[in-house]
mmCIF file of N, CA, C and O in Angstrom:
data_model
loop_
_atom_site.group_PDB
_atom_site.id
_atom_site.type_symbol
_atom_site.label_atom_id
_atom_site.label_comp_id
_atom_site.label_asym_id
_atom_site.label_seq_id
_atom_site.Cartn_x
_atom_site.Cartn_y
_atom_site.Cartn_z
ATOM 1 N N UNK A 1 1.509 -1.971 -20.061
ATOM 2 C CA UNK A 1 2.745 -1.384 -20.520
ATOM 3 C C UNK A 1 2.989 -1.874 -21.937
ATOM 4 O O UNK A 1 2.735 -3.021 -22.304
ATOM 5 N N UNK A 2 3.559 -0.812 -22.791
ATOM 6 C CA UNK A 2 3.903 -1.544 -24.257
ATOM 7 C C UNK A 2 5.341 -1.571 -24.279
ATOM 8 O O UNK A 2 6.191 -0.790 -23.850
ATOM 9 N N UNK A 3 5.391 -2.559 -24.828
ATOM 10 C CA UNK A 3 6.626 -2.845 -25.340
ATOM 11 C C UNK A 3 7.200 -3.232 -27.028
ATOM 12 O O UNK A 3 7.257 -4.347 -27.546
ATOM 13 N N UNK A 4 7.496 -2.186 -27.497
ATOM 14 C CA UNK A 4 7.762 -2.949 -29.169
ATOM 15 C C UNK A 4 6.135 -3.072 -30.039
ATOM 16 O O UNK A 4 6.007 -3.832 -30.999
ATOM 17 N N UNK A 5 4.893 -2.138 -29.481
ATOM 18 C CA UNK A 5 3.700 -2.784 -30.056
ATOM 19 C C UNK A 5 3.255 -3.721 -29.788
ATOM 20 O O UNK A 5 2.407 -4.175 -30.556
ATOM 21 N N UNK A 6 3.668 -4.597 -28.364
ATOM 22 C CA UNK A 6 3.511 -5.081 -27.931
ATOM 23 C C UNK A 6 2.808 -5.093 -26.353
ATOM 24 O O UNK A 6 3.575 -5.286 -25.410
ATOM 25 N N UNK A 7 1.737 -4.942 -26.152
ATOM 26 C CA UNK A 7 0.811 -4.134 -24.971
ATOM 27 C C UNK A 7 0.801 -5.109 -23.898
ATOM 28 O O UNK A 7 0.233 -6.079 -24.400
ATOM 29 N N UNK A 8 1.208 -5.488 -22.333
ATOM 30 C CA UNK A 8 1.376 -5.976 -21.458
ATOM 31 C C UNK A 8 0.392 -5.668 -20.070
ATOM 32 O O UNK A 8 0.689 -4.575 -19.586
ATOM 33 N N UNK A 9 -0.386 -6.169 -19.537
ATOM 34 C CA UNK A 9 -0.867 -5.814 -18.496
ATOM 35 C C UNK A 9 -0.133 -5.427 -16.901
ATOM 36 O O UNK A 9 0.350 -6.333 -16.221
ATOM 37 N N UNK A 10 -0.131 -4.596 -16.630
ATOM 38 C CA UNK A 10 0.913 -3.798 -15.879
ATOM 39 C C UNK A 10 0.565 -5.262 -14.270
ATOM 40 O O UNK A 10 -0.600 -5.433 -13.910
ATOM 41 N N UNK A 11 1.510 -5.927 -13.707
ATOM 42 C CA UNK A 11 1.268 -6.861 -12.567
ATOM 43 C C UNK A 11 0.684 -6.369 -11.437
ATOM 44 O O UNK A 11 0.652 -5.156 -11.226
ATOM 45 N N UNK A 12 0.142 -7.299 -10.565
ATOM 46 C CA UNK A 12 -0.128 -6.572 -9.215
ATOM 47 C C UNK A 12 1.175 -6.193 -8.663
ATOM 48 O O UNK A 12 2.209 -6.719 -9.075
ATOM 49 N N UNK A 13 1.161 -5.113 -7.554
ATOM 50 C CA UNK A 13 2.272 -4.965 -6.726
ATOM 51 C C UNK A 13 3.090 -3.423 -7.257
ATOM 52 O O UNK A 13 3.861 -2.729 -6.594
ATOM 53 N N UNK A 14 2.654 -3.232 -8.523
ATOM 54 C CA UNK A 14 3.041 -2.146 -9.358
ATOM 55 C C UNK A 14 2.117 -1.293 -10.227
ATOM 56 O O UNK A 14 0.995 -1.635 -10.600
ATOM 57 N N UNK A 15 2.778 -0.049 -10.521
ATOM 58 C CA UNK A 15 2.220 0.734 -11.469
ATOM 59 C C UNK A 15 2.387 0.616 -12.705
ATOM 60 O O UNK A 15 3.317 -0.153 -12.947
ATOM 61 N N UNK A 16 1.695 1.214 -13.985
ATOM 62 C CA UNK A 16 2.237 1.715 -14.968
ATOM 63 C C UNK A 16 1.349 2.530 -15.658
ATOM 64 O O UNK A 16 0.351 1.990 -16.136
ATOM 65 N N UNK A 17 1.560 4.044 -15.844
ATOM 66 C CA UNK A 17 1.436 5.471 -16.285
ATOM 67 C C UNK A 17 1.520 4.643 -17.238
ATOM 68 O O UNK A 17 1.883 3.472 -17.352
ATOM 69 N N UNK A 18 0.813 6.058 -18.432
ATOM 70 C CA UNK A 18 0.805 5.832 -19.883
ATOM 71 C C UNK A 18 2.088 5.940 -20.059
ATOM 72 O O UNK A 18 2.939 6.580 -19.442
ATOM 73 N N UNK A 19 2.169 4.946 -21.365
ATOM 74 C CA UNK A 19 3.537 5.583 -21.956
ATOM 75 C C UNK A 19 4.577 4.559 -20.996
ATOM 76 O O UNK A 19 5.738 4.779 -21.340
ATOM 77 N N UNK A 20 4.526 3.799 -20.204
ATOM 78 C CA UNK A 20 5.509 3.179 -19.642
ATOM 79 C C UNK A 20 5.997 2.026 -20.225
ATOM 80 O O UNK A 20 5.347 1.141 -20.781
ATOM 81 N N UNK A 21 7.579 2.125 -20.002
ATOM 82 C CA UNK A 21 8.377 0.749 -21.076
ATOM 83 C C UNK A 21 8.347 -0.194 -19.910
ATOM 84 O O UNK A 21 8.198 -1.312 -20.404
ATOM 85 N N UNK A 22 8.430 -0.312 -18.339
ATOM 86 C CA UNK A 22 8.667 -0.612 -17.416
ATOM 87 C C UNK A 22 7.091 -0.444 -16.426
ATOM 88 O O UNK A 22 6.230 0.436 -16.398
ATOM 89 N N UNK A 23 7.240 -1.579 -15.788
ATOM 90 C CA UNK A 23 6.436 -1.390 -14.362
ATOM 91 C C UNK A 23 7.298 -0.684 -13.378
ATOM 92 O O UNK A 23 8.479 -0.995 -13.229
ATOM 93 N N UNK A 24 6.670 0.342 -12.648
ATOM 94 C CA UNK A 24 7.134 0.781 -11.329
ATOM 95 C C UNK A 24 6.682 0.012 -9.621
ATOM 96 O O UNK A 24 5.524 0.158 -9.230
ATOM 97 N N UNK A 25 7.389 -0.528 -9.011
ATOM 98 C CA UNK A 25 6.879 -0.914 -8.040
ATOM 99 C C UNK A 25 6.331 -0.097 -6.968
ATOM 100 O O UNK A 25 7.012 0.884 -6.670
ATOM 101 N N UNK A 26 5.419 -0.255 -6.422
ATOM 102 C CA UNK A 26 4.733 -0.049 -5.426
ATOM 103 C C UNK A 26 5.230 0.659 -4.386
ATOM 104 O O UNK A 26 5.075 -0.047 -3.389
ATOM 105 N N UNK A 27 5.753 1.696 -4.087
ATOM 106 C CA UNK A 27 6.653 2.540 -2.929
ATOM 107 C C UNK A 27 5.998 1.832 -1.266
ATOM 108 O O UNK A 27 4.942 1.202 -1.317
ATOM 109 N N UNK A 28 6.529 1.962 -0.246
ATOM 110 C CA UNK A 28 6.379 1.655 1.241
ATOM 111 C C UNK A 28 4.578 2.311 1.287
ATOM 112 O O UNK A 28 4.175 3.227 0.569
ATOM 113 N N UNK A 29 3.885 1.690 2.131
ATOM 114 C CA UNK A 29 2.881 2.593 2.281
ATOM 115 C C UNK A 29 1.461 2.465 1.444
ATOM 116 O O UNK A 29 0.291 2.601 1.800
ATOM 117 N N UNK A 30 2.127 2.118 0.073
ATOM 118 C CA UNK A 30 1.317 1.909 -1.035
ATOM 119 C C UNK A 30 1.235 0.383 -1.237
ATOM 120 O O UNK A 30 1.977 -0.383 -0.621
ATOM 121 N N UNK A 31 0.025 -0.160 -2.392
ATOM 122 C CA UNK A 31 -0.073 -1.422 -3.073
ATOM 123 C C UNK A 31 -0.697 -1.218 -4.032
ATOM 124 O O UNK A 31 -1.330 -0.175 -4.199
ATOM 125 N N UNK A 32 -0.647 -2.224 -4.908
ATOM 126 C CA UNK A 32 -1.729 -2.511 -5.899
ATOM 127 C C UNK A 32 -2.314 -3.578 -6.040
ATOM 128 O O UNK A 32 -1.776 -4.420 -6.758
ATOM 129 N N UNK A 33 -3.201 -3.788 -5.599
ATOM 130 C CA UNK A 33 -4.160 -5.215 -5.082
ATOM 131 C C UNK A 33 -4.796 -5.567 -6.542
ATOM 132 O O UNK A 33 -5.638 -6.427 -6.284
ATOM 133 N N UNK A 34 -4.813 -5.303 -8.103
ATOM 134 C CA UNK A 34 -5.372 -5.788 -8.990
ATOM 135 C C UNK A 34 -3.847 -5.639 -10.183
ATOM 136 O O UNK A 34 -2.823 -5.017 -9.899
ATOM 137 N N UNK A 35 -4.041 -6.216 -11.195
ATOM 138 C CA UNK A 35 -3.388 -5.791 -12.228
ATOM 139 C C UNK A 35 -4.384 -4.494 -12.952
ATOM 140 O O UNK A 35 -5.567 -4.172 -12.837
ATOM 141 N N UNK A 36 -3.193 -3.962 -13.754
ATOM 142 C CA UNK A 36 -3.250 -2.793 -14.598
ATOM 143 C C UNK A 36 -3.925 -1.443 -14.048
ATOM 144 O O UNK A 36 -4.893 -0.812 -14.472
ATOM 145 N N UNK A 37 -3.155 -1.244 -13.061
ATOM 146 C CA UNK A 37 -3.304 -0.180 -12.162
ATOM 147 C C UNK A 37 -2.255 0.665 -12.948
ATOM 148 O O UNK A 37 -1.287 0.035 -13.376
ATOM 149 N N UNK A 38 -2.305 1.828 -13.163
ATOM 150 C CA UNK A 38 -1.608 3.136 -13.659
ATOM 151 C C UNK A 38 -0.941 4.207 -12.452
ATOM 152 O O UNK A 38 -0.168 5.157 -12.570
ATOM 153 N N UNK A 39 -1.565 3.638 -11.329
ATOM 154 C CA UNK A 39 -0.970 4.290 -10.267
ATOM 155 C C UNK A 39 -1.335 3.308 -8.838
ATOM 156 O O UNK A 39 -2.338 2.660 -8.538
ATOM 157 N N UNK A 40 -0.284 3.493 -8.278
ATOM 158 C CA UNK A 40 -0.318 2.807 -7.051
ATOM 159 C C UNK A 40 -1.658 3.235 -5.650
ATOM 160 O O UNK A 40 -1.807 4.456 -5.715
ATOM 161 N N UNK A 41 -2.299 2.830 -4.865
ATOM 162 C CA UNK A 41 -3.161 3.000 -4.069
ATOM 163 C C UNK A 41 -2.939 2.922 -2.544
ATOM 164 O O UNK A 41 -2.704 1.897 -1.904
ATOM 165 N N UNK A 42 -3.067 4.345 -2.008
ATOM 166 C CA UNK A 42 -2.195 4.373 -0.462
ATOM 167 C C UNK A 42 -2.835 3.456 0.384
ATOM 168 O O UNK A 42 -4.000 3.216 0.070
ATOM 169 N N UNK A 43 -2.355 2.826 1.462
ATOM 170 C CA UNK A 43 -2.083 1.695 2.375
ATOM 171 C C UNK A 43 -3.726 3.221 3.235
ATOM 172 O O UNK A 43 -3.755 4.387 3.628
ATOM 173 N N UNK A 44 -4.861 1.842 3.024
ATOM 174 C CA UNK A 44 -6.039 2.927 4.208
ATOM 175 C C UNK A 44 -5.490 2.769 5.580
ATOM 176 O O UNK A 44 -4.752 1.867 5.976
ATOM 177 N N UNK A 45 -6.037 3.945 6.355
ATOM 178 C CA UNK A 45 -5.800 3.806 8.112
ATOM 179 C C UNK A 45 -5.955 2.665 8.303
ATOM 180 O O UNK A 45 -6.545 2.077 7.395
ATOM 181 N N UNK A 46 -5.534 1.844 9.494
ATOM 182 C CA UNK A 46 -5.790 1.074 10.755
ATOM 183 C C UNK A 46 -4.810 -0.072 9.493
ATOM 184 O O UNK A 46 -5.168 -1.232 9.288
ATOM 185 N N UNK A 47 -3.591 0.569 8.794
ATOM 186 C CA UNK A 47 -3.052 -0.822 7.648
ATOM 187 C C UNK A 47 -1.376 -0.264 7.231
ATOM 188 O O UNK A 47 -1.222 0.920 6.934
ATOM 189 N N UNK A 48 -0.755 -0.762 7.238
ATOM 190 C CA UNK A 48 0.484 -0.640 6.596
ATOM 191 C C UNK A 48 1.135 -1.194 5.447
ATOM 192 O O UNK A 48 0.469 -2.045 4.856
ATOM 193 N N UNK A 49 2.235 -0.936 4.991
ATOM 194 C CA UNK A 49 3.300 -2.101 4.191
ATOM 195 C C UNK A 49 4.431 -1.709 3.968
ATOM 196 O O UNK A 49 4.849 -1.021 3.036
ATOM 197 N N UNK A 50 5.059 -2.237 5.008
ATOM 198 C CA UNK A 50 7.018 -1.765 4.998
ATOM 199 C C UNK A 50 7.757 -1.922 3.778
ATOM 200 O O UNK A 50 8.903 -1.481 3.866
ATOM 201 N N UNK A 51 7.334 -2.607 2.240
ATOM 202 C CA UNK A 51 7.903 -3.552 1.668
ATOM 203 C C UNK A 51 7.478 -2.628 0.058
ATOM 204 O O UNK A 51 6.347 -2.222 -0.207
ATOM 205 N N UNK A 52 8.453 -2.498 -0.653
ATOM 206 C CA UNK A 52 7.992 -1.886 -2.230
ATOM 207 C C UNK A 52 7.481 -3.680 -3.070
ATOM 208 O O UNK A 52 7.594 -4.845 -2.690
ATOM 209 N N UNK A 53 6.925 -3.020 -4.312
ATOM 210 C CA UNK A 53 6.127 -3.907 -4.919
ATOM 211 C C UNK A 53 4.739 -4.793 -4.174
ATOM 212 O O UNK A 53 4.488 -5.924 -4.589
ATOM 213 N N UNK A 54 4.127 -4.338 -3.369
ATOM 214 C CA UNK A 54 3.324 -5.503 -2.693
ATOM 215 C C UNK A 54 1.756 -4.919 -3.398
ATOM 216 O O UNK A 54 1.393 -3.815 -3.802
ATOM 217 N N UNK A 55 1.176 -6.086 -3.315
ATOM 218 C CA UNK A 55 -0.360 -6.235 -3.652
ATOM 219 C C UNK A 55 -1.572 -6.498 -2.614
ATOM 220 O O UNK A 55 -2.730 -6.916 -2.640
ATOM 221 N N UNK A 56 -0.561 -5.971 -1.619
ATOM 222 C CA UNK A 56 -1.795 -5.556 -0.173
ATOM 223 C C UNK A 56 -0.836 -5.060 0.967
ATOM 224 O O UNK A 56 0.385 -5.107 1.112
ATOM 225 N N UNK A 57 -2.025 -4.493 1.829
ATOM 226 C CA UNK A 57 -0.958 -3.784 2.983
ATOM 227 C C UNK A 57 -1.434 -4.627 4.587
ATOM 228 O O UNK A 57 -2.432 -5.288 4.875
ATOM 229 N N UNK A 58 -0.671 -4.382 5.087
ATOM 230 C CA UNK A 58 -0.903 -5.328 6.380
ATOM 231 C C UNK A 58 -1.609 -4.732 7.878
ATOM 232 O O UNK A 58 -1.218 -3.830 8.619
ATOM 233 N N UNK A 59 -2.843 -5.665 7.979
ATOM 234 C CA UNK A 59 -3.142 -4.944 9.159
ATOM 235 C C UNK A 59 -2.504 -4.427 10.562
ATOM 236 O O UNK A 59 -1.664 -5.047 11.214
ATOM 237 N N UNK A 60 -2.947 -3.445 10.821
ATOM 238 C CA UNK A 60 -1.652 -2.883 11.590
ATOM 239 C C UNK A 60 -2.130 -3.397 13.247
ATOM 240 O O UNK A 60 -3.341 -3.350 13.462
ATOM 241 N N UNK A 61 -1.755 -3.596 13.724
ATOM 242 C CA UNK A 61 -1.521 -5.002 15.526
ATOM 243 C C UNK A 61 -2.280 -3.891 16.261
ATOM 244 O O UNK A 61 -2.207 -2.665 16.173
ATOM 245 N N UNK A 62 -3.209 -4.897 17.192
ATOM 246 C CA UNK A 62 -3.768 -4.160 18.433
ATOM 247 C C UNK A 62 -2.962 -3.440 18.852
ATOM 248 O O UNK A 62 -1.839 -3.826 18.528
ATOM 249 N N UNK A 63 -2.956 -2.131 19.705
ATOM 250 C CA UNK A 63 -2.537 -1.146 20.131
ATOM 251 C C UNK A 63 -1.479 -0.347 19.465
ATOM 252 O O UNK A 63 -0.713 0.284 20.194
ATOM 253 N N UNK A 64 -1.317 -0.283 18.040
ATOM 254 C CA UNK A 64 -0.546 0.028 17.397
ATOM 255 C C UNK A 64 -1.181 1.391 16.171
ATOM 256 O O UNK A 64 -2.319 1.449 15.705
ATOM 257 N N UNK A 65 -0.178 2.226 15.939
ATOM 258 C CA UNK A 65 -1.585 3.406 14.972
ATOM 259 C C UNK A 65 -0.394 3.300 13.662
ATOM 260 O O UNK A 65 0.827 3.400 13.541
ATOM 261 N N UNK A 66 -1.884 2.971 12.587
ATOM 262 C CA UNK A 66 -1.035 3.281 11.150
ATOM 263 C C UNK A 66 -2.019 4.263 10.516
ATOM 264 O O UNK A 66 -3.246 4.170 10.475
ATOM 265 N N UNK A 67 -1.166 5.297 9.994
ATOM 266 C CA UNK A 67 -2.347 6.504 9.299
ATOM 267 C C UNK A 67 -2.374 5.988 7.875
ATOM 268 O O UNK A 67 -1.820 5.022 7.350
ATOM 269 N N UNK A 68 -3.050 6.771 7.486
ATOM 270 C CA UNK A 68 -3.192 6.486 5.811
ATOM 271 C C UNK A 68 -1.808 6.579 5.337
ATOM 272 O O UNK A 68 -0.982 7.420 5.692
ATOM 273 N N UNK A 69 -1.599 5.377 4.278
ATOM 274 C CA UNK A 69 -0.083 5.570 3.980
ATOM 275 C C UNK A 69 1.120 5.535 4.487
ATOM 276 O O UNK A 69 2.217 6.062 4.306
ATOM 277 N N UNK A 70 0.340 4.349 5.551
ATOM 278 C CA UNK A 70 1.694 3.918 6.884
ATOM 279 C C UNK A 70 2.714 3.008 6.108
ATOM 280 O O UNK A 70 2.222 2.258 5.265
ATOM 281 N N UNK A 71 4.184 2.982 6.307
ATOM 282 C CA UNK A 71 4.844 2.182 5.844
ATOM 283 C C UNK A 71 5.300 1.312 7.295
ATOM 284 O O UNK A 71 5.952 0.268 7.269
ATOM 285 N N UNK A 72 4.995 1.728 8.065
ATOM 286 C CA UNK A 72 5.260 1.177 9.774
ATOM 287 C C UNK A 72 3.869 1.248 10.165
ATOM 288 O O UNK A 72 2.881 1.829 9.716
ATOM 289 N N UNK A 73 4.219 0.066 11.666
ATOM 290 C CA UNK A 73 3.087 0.033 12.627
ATOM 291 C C UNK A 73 3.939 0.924 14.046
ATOM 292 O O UNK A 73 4.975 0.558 14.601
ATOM 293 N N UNK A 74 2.982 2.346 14.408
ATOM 294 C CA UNK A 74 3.673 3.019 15.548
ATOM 295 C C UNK A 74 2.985 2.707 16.886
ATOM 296 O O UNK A 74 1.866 2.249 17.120
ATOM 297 N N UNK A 75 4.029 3.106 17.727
ATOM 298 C CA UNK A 75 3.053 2.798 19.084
ATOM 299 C C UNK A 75 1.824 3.742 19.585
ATOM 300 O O UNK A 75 1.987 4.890 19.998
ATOM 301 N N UNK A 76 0.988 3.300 19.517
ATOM 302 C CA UNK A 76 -0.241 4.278 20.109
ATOM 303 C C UNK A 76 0.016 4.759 21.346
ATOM 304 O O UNK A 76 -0.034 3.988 22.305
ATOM 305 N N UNK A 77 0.345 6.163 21.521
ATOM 306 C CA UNK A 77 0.694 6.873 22.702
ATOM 307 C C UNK A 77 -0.805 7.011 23.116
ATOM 308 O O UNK A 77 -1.529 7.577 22.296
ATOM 309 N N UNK A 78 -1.305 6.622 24.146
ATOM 310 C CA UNK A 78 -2.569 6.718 24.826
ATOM 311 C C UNK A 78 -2.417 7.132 26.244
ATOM 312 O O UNK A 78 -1.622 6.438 26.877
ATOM 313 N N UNK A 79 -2.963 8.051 26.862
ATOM 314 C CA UNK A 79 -3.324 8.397 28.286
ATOM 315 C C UNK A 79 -3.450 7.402 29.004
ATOM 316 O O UNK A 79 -4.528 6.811 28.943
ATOM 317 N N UNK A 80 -2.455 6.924 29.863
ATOM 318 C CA UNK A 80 -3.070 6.555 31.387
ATOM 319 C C UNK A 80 -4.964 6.061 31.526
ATOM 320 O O UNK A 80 -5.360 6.946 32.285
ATOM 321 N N UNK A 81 -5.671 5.559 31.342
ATOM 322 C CA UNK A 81 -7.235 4.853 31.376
ATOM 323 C C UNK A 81 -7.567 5.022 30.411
ATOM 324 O O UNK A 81 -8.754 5.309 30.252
ATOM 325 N N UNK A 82 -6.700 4.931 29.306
ATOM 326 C CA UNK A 82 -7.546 5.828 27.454
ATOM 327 C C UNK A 82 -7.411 4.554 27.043
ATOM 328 O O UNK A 82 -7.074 3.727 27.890
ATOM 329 N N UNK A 83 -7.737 3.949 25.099
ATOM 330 C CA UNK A 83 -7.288 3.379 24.614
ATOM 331 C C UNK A 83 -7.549 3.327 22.907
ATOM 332 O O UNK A 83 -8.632 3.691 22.448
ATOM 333 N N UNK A 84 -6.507 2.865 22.078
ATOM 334 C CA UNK A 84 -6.563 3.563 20.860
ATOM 335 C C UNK A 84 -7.797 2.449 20.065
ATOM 336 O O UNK A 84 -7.595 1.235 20.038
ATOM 337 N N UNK A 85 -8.946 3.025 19.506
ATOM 338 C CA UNK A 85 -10.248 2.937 19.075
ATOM 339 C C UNK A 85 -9.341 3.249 17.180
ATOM 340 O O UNK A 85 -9.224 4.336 16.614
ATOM 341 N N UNK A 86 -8.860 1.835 16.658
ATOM 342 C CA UNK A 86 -8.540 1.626 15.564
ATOM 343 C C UNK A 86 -9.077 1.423 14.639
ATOM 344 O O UNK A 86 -8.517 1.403 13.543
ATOM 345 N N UNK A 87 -10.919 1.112 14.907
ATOM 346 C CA UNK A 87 -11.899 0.954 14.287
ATOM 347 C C UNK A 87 -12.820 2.185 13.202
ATOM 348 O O UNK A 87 -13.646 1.999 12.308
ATOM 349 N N UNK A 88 -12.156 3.581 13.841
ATOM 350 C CA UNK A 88 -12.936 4.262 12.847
ATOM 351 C C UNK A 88 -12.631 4.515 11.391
ATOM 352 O O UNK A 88 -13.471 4.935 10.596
ATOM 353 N N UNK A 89 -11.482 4.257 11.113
ATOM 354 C CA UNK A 89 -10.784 4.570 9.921
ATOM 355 C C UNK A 89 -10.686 5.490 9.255
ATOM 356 O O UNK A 89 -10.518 5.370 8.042
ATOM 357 N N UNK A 90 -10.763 6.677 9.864
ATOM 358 C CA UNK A 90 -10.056 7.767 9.486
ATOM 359 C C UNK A 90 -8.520 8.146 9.687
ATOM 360 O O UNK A 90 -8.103 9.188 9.180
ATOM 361 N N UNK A 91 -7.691 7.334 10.403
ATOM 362 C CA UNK A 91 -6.296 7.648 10.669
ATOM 363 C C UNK A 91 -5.963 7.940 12.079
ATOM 364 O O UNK A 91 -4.847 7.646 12.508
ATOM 365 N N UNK A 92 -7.022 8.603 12.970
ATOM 366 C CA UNK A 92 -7.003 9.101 14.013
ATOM 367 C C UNK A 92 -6.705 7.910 15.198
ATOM 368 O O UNK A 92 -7.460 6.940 15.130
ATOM 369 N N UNK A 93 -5.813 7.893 16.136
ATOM 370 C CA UNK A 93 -6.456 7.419 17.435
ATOM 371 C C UNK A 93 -7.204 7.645 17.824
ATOM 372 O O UNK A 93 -7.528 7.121 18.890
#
């Protein structure tokens, strides 16, 4: 981010687009796990983050489903002898 001609490396936890006087934090769902990210990076399946500004998202609890860009961990509605297979990482139960 510049400021005054003065050029700043945008923090983890946030964005900053060209042209920004300000860092934007990190919306629910999203993180930014490095500095000088220009845009924030959605939370992958089987992961969440309830929380703006963060620099990682949280794995989401046995029997629980987070899709891409979970800001919550939901309950895995599973069939009667089924069970939710959180391992493929596509989003899916």
């Amino acid at each position: 981010m510049c400021i005054r001609d003065r050029c700043r490396v945008c923090p983890r936890g946030h964005a900053c687009a060209a042209g920004s006087l300000e860092p934007t934090p990190c919306l629910p769902g999203s993180h930014a796990p490095t500095e000088g990210l220009g845009t924030c990076i959605l939370c992958p399946a089987g992961s969440f983050q309830s929380s703006s500004g963060k620099s990682e998202c949280i794995v989401c609890g046995l029997g629980r489903l987070c899709l891409i860009g979970a800001s919550l961990e939901l309950p895995a509605a599973c069939a009667p002898g089924t069970f939710g297979d959180m391992t493929d990482g596509d989003g899916s139960p």
